[in-house]
mmCIF file of C-alpha atoms and ligand atoms in Angstrom:
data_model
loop_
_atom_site.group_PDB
_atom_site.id
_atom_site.type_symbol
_atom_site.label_atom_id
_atom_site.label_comp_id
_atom_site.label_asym_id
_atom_site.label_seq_id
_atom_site.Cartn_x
_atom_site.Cartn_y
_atom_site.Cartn_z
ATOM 1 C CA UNK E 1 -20.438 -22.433 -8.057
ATOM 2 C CA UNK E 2 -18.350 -20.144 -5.949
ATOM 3 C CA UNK E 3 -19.949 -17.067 -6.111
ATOM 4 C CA UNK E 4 -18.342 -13.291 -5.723
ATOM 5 C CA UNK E 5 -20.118 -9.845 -5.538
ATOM 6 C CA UNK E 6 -19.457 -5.852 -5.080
ATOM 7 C CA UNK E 7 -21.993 -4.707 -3.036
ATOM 8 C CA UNK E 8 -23.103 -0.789 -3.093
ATOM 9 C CA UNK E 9 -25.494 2.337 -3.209
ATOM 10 C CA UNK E 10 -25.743 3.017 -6.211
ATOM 11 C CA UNK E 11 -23.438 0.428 -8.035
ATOM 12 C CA UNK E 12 -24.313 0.103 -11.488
ATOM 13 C CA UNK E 13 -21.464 2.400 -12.601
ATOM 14 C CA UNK E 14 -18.942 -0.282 -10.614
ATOM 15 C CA UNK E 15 -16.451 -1.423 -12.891
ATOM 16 C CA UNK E 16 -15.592 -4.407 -10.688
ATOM 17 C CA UNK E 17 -18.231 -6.744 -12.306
ATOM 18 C CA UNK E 18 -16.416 -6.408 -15.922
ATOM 19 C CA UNK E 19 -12.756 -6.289 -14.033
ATOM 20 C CA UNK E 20 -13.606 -9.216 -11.698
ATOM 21 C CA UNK E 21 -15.385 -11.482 -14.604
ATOM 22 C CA UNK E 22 -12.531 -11.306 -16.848
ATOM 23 C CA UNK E 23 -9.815 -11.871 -14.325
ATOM 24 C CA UNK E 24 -11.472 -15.129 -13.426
ATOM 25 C CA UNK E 25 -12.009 -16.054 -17.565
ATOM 26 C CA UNK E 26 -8.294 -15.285 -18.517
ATOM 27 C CA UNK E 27 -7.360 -17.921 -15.449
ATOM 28 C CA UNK E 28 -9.680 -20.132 -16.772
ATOM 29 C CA UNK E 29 -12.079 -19.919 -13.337
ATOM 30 C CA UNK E 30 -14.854 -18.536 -15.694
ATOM 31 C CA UNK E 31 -17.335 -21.124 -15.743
ATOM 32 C CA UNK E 32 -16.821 -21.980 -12.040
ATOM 33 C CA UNK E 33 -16.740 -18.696 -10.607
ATOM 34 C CA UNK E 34 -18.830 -15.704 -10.840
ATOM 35 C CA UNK E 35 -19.003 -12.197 -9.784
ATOM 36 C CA UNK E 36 -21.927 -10.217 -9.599
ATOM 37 C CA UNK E 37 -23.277 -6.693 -8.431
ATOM 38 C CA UNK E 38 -25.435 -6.492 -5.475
ATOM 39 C CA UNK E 39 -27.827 -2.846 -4.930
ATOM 40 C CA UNK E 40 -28.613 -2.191 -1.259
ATOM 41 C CA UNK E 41 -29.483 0.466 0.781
ATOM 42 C CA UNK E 42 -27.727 1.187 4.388
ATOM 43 C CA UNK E 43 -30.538 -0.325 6.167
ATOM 44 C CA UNK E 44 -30.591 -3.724 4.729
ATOM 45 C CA UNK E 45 -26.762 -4.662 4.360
ATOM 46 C CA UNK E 46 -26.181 -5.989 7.401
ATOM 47 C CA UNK E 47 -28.981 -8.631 6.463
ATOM 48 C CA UNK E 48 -27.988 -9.175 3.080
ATOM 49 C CA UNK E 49 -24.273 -9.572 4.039
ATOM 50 C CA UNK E 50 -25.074 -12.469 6.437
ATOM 51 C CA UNK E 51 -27.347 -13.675 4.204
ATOM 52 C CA UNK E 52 -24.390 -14.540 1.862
ATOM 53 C CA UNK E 53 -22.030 -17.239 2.767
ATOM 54 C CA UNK E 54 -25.698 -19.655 2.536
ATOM 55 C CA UNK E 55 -26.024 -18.467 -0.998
ATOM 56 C CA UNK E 56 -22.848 -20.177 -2.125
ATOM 57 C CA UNK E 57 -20.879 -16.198 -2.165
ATOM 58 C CA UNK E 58 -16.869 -16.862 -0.682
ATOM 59 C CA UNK E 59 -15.968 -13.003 -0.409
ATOM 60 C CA UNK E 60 -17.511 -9.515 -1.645
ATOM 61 C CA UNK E 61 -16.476 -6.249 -2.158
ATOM 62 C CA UNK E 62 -17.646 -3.327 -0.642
ATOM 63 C CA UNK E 63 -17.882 -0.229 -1.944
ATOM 64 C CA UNK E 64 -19.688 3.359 -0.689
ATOM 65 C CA UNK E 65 -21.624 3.544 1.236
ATOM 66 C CA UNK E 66 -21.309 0.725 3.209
ATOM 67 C CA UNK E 67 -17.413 0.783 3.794
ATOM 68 C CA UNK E 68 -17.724 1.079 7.911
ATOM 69 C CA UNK E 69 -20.549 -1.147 7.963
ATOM 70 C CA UNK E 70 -18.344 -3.608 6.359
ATOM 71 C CA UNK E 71 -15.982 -3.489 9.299
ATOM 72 C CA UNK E 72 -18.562 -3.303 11.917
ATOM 73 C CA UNK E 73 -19.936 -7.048 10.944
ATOM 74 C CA UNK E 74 -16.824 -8.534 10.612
ATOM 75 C CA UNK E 75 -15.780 -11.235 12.984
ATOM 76 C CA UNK E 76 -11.921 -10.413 12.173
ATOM 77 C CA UNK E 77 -10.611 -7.791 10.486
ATOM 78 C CA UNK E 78 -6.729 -7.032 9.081
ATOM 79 C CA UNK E 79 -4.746 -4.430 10.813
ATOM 80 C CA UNK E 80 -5.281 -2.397 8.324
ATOM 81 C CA UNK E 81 -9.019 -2.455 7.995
ATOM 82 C CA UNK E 82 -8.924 -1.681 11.633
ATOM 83 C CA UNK E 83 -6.564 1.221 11.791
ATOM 84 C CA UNK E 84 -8.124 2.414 8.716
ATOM 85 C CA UNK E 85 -11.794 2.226 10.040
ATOM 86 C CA UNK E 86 -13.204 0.854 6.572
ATOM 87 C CA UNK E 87 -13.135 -2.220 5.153
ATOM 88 C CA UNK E 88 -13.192 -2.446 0.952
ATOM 89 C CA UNK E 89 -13.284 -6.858 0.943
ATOM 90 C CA UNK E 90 -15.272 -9.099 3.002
ATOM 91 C CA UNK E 91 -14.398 -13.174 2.856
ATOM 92 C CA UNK E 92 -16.517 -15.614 4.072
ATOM 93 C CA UNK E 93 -15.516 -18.547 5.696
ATOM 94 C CA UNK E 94 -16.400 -21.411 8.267
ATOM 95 C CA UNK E 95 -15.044 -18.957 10.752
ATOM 96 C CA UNK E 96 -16.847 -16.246 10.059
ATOM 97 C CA UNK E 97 -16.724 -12.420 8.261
ATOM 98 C CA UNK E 98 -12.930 -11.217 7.630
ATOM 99 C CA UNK E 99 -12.871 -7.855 6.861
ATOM 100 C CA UNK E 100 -9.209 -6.028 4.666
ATOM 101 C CA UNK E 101 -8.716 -3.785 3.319
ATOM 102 C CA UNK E 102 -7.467 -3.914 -0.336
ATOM 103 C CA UNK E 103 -7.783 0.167 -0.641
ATOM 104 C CA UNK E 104 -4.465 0.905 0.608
ATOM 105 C CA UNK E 105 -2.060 -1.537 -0.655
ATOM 106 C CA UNK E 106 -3.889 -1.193 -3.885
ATOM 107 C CA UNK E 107 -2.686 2.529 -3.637
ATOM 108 C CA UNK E 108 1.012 1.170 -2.728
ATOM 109 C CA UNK E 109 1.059 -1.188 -5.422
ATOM 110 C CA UNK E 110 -0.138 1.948 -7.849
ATOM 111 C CA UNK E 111 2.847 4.078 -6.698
ATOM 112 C CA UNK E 112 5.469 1.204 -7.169
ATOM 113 C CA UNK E 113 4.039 0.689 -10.438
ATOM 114 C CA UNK E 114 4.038 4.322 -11.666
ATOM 115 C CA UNK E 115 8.004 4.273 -10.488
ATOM 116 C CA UNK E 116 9.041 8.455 -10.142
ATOM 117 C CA UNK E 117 12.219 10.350 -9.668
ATOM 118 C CA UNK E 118 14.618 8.209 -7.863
ATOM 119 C CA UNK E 119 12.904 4.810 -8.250
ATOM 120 C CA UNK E 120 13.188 2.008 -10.091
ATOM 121 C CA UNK E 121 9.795 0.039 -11.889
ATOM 122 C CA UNK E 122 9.010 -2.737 -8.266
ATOM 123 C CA UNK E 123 10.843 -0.385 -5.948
ATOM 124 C CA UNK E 124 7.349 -0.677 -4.073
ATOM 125 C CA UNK E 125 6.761 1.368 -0.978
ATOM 126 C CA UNK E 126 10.384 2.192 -0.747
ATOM 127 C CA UNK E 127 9.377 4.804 -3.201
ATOM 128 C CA UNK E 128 7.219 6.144 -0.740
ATOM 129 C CA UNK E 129 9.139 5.786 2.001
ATOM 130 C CA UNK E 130 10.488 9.268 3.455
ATOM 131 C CA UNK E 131 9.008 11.323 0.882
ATOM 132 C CA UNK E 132 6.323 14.097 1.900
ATOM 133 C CA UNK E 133 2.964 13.517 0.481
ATOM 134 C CA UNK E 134 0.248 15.940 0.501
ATOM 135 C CA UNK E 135 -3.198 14.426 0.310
ATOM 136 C CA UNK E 136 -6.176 16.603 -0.907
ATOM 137 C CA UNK E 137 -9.598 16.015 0.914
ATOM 138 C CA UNK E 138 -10.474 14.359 4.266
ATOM 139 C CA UNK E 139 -13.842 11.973 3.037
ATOM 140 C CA UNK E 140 -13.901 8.609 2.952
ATOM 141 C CA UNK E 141 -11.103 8.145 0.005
ATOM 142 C CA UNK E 142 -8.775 9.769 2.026
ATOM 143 C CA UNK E 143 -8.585 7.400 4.414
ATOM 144 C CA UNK E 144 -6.701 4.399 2.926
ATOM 145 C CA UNK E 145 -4.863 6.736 0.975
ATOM 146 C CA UNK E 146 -3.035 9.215 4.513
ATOM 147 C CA UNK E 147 -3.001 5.389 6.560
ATOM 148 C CA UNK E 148 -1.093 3.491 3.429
ATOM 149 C CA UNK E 149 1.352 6.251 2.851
ATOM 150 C CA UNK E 150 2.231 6.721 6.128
ATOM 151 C CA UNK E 151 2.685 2.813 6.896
ATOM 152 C CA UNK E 152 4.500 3.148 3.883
ATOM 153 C CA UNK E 153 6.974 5.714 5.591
ATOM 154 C CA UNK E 154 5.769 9.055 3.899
ATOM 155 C CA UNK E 155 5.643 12.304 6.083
ATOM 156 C CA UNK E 156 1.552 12.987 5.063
ATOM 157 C CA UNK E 157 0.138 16.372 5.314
ATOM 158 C CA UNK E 158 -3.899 16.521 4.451
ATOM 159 C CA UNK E 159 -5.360 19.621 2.891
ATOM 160 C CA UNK E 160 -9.287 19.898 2.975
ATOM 161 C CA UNK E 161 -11.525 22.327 1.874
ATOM 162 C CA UNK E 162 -13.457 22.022 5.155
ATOM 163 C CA UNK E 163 -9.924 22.375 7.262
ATOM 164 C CA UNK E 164 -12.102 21.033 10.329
ATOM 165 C CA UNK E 165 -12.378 17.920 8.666
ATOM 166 C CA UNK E 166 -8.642 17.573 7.807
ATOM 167 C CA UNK E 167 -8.066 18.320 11.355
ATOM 168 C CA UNK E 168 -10.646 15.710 12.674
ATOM 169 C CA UNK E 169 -9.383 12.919 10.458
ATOM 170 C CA UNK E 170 -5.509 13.541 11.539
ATOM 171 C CA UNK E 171 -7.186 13.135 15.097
ATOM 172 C CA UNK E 172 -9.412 9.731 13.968
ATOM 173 C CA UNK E 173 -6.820 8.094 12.139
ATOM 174 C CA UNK E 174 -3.985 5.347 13.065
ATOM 175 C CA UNK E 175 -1.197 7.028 11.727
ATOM 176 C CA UNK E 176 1.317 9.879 11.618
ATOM 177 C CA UNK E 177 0.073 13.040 9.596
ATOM 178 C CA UNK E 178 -0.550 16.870 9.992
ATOM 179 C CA UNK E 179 -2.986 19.082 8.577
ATOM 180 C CA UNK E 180 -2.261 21.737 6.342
ATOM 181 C CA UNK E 181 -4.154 25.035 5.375
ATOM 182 C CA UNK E 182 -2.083 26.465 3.126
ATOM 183 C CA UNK E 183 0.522 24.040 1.311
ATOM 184 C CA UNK E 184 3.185 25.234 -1.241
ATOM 185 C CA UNK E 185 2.518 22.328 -3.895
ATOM 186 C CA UNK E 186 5.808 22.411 -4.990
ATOM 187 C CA UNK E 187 7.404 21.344 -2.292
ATOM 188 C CA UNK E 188 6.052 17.456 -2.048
ATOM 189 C CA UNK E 189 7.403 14.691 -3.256
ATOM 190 C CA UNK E 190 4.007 12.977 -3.954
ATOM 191 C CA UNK E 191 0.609 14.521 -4.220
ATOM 192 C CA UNK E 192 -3.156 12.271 -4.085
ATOM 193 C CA UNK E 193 -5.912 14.217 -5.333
ATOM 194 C CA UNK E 194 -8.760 12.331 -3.175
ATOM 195 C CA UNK E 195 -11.669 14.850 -3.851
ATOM 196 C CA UNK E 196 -14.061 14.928 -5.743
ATOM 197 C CA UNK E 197 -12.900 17.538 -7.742
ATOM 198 C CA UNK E 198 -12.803 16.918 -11.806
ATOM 199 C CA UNK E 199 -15.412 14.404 -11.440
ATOM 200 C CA UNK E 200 -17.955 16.724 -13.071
ATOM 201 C CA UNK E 201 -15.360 18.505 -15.117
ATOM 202 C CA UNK E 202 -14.501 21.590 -12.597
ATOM 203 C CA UNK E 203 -11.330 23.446 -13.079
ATOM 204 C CA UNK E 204 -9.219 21.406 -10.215
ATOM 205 C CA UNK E 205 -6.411 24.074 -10.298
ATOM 206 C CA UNK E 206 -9.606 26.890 -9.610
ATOM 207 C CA UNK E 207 -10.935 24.367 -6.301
ATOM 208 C CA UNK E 208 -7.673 23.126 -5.049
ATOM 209 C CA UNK E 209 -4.881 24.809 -3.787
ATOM 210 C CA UNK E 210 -2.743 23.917 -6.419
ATOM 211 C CA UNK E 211 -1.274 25.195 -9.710
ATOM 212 C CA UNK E 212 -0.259 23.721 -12.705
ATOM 213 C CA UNK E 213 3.568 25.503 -11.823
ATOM 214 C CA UNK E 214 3.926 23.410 -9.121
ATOM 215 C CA UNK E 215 4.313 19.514 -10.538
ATOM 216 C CA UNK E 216 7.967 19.142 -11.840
ATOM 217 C CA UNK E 217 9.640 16.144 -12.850
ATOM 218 C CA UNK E 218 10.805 14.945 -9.078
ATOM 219 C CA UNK E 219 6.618 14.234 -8.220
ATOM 220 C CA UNK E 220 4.475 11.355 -8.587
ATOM 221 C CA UNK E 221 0.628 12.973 -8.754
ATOM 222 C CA UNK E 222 -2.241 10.924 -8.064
ATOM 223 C CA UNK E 223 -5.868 11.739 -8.925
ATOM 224 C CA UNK E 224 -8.539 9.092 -7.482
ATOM 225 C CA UNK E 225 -11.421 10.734 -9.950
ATOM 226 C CA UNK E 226 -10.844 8.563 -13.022
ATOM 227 C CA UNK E 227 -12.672 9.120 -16.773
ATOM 228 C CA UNK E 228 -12.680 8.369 -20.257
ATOM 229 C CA UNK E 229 -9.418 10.722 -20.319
ATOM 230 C CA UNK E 230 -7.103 11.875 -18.229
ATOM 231 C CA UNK E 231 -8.059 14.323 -15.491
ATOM 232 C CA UNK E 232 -6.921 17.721 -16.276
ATOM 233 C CA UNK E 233 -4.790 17.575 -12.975
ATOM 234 C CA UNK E 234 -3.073 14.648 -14.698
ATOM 235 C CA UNK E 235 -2.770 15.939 -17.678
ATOM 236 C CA UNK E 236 -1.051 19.351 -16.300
ATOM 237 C CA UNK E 237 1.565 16.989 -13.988
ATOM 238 C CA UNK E 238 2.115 14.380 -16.861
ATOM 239 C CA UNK E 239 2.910 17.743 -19.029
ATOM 240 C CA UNK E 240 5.888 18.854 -16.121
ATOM 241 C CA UNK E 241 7.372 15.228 -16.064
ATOM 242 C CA UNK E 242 5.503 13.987 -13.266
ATOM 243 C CA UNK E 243 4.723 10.588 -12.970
ATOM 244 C CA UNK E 244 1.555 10.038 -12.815
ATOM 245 C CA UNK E 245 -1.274 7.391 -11.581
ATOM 246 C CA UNK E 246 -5.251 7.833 -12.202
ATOM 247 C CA UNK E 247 -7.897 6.198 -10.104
ATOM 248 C CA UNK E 248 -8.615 3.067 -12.469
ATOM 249 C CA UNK E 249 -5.082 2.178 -11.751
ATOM 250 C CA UNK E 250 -5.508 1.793 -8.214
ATOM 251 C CA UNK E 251 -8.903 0.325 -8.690
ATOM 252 C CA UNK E 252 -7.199 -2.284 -10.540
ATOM 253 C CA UNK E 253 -4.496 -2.800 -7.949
ATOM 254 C CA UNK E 254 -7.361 -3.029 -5.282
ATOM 255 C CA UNK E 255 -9.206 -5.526 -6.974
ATOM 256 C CA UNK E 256 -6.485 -8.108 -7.788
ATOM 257 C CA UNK E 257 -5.541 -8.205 -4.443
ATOM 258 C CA UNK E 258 -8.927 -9.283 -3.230
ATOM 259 C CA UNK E 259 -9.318 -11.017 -6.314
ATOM 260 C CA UNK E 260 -6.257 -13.311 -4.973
ATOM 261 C CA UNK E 261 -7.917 -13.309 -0.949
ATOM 262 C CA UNK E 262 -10.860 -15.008 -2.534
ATOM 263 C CA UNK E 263 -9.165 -17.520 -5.334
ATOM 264 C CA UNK E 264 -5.575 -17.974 -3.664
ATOM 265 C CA UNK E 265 -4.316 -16.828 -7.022
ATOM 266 C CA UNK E 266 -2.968 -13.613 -8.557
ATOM 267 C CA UNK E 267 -5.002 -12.378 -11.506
ATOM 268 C CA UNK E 268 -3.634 -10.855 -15.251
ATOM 269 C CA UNK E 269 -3.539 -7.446 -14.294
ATOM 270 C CA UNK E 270 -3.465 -6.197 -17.988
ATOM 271 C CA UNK E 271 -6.927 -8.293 -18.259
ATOM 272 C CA UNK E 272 -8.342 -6.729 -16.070
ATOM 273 C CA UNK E 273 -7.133 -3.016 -16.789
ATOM 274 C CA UNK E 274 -8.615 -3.408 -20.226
ATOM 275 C CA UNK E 275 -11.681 -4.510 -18.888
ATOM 276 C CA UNK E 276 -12.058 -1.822 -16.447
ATOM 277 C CA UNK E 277 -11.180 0.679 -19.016
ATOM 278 C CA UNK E 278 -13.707 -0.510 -21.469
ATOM 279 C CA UNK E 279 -16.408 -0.258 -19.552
ATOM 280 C CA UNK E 280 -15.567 3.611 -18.638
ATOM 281 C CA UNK E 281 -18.537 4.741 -20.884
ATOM 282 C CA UNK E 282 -21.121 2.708 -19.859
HETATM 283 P P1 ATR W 301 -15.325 10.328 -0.728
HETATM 284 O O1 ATR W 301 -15.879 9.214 0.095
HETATM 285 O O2 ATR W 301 -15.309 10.017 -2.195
HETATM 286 O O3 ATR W 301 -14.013 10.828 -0.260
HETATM 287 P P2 ATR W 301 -16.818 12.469 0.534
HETATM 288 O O4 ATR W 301 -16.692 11.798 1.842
HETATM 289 O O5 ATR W 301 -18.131 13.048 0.156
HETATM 290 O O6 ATR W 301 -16.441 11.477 -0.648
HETATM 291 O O7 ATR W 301 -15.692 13.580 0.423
HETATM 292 C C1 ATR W 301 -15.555 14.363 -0.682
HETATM 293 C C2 ATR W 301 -14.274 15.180 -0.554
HETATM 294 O O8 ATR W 301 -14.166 16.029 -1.698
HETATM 295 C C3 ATR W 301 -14.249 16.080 0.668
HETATM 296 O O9 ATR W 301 -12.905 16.195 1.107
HETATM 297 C C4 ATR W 301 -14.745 17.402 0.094
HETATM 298 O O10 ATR W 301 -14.358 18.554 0.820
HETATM 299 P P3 ATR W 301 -15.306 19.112 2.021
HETATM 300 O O11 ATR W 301 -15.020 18.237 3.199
HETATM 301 O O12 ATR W 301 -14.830 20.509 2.219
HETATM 302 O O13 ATR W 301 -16.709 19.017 1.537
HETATM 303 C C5 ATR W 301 -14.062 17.386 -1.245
HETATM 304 N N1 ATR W 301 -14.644 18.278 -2.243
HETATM 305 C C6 ATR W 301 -15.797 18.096 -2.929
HETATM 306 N N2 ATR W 301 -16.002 19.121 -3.778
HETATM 307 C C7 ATR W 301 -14.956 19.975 -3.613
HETATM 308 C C8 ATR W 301 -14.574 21.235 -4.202
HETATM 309 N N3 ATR W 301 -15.311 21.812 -5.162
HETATM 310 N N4 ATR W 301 -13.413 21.802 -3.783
HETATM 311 C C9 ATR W 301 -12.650 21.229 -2.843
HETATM 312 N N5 ATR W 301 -12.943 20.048 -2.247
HETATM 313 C C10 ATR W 301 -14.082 19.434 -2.626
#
């Protein structure tokens, strides 16, 4: 039995078991594939990891903390795993680890599906392409997010809280994009919310330098933190016109594409949205 896993710390929360599971039942793979969840700490992935392909697992993903680790063991890795510095899907085959990473076109696939001003519903990363995007935060989210919209042609600008950080990761990462201190909201075309921020139910328009004035109908607004509802910085762009896309969405995109690395096959993606979304309380 092929055999599939998220590995994390924590990862009990993951959503990936339920996503993964029912992707693989609605194609009929149920009873011949299975995905699991997998708790270790930083110290023993590397072990567990290599202890994998022998126990019949094809692929994992990876989720925090263990997202550079990931890379670090891999014999290969995609272009994009490299550049980004963070891998998000491990396969295992007879030549060894390959590292990708499903984070950013996940994102891409997100944006193309959330269409905008100017765009039309599959434009894909044309949508993207020349726009400004201003990316909130500089952690480990923000990663994928600044290197897959500027592969994807956007001019990105990263605000942090901690502006040394946003100034460290323009320096660290692969790709075009300036720090900002002080951004006039208005003024992008797309905006990723990539902090933590609404994830315990703070006020994001009191912690980020935003206001609810700023979203209009020309903006796509994404916010990575993902609920039972909509985040109140989704809520407030959704009420201006904005098109909008929440973090399940590009959770979703993420996993079917390493969903169809391991199985060669591209999953329901309304299967697996449902499933993701009804597991958001548990
Ligand atoms: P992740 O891997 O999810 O990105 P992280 O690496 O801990 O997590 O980064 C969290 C991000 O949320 C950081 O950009 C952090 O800003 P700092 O670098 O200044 O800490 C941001 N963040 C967390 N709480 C915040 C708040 N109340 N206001 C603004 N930014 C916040």
């Amino acid at each position: 039995m092929p055999r599939l896993a998220v590995i994390g710390f924590p990862v009990g929360h993951s959503r990936s078991p339920a996503m993964q599971n029912a992707a693989l039942q609605a194609l009929g793979l149920g009873e011949e594939w299975r995905y699991e969840a997998i708790e270790v700490a930083p110290e023993g992935f590397e072990a567990r990891v290599r202890a994998m392909p022998g126990e019949g697992f094809v692929g994992a993903n990876v989720t925090v903390p263990h997202k550079l680790a990931a890379l670090a063991l891999a014999d290969v890795a995609s272009e994009a795993a490299s550049e980004i510095g963070a891998a998000n899907t491990l396969s295992f085959a007879a030549g060894g680890i390959a590292a990708e990473n499903t984070d950013a076109g996940g994102l891409l696939a997100a944006l193309a599906g959330a269409g905008g001003a100017g765009s039309s519903p599959g434009d894909g990363p044309a949508e993207v392409s020349g726009r400004r995007a201003l990316v909130l935060g500089a952690g480990g989210a923000a990663r994928a997010v600044c290197w897959a919209l500027a592969e994807a042609g956007a001019q990105v600008e990263i605000w942090n809280r901690t502006a040394a950080r946003a100034e460290a990761l323009v320096a660290d990462l692969h790709a075009a994009a300036t720090a900002v201190r002080e951004p006039d909201g208005g003024s992008y075309g797309i905006v990723v919310n990539t902090t933590a921020v609404g994830l315990h139910g703070e006020d994001p328009f009191a912690e980020l330098p935003l206001s609810p004035r700023d979203f209009s109908s020309a903006q796509t607004v994404v916010d990575m933190v993902y609920g039972e509802r909509p985040s109140p910085l989704l809520e407030a762009a959704t009420a201006a016109g904005a098109a909008t896309v929440d973090g399940l969405e590009v959770l979703v995109q993420q996993g079917a594409l390493s969903f169809e690395i391991w199985t060669g096959v591209a999953p329901d993606l309304d299967v697996m949205r449902v499933a993701a979304r009804g597991t958001a309380h548990r």
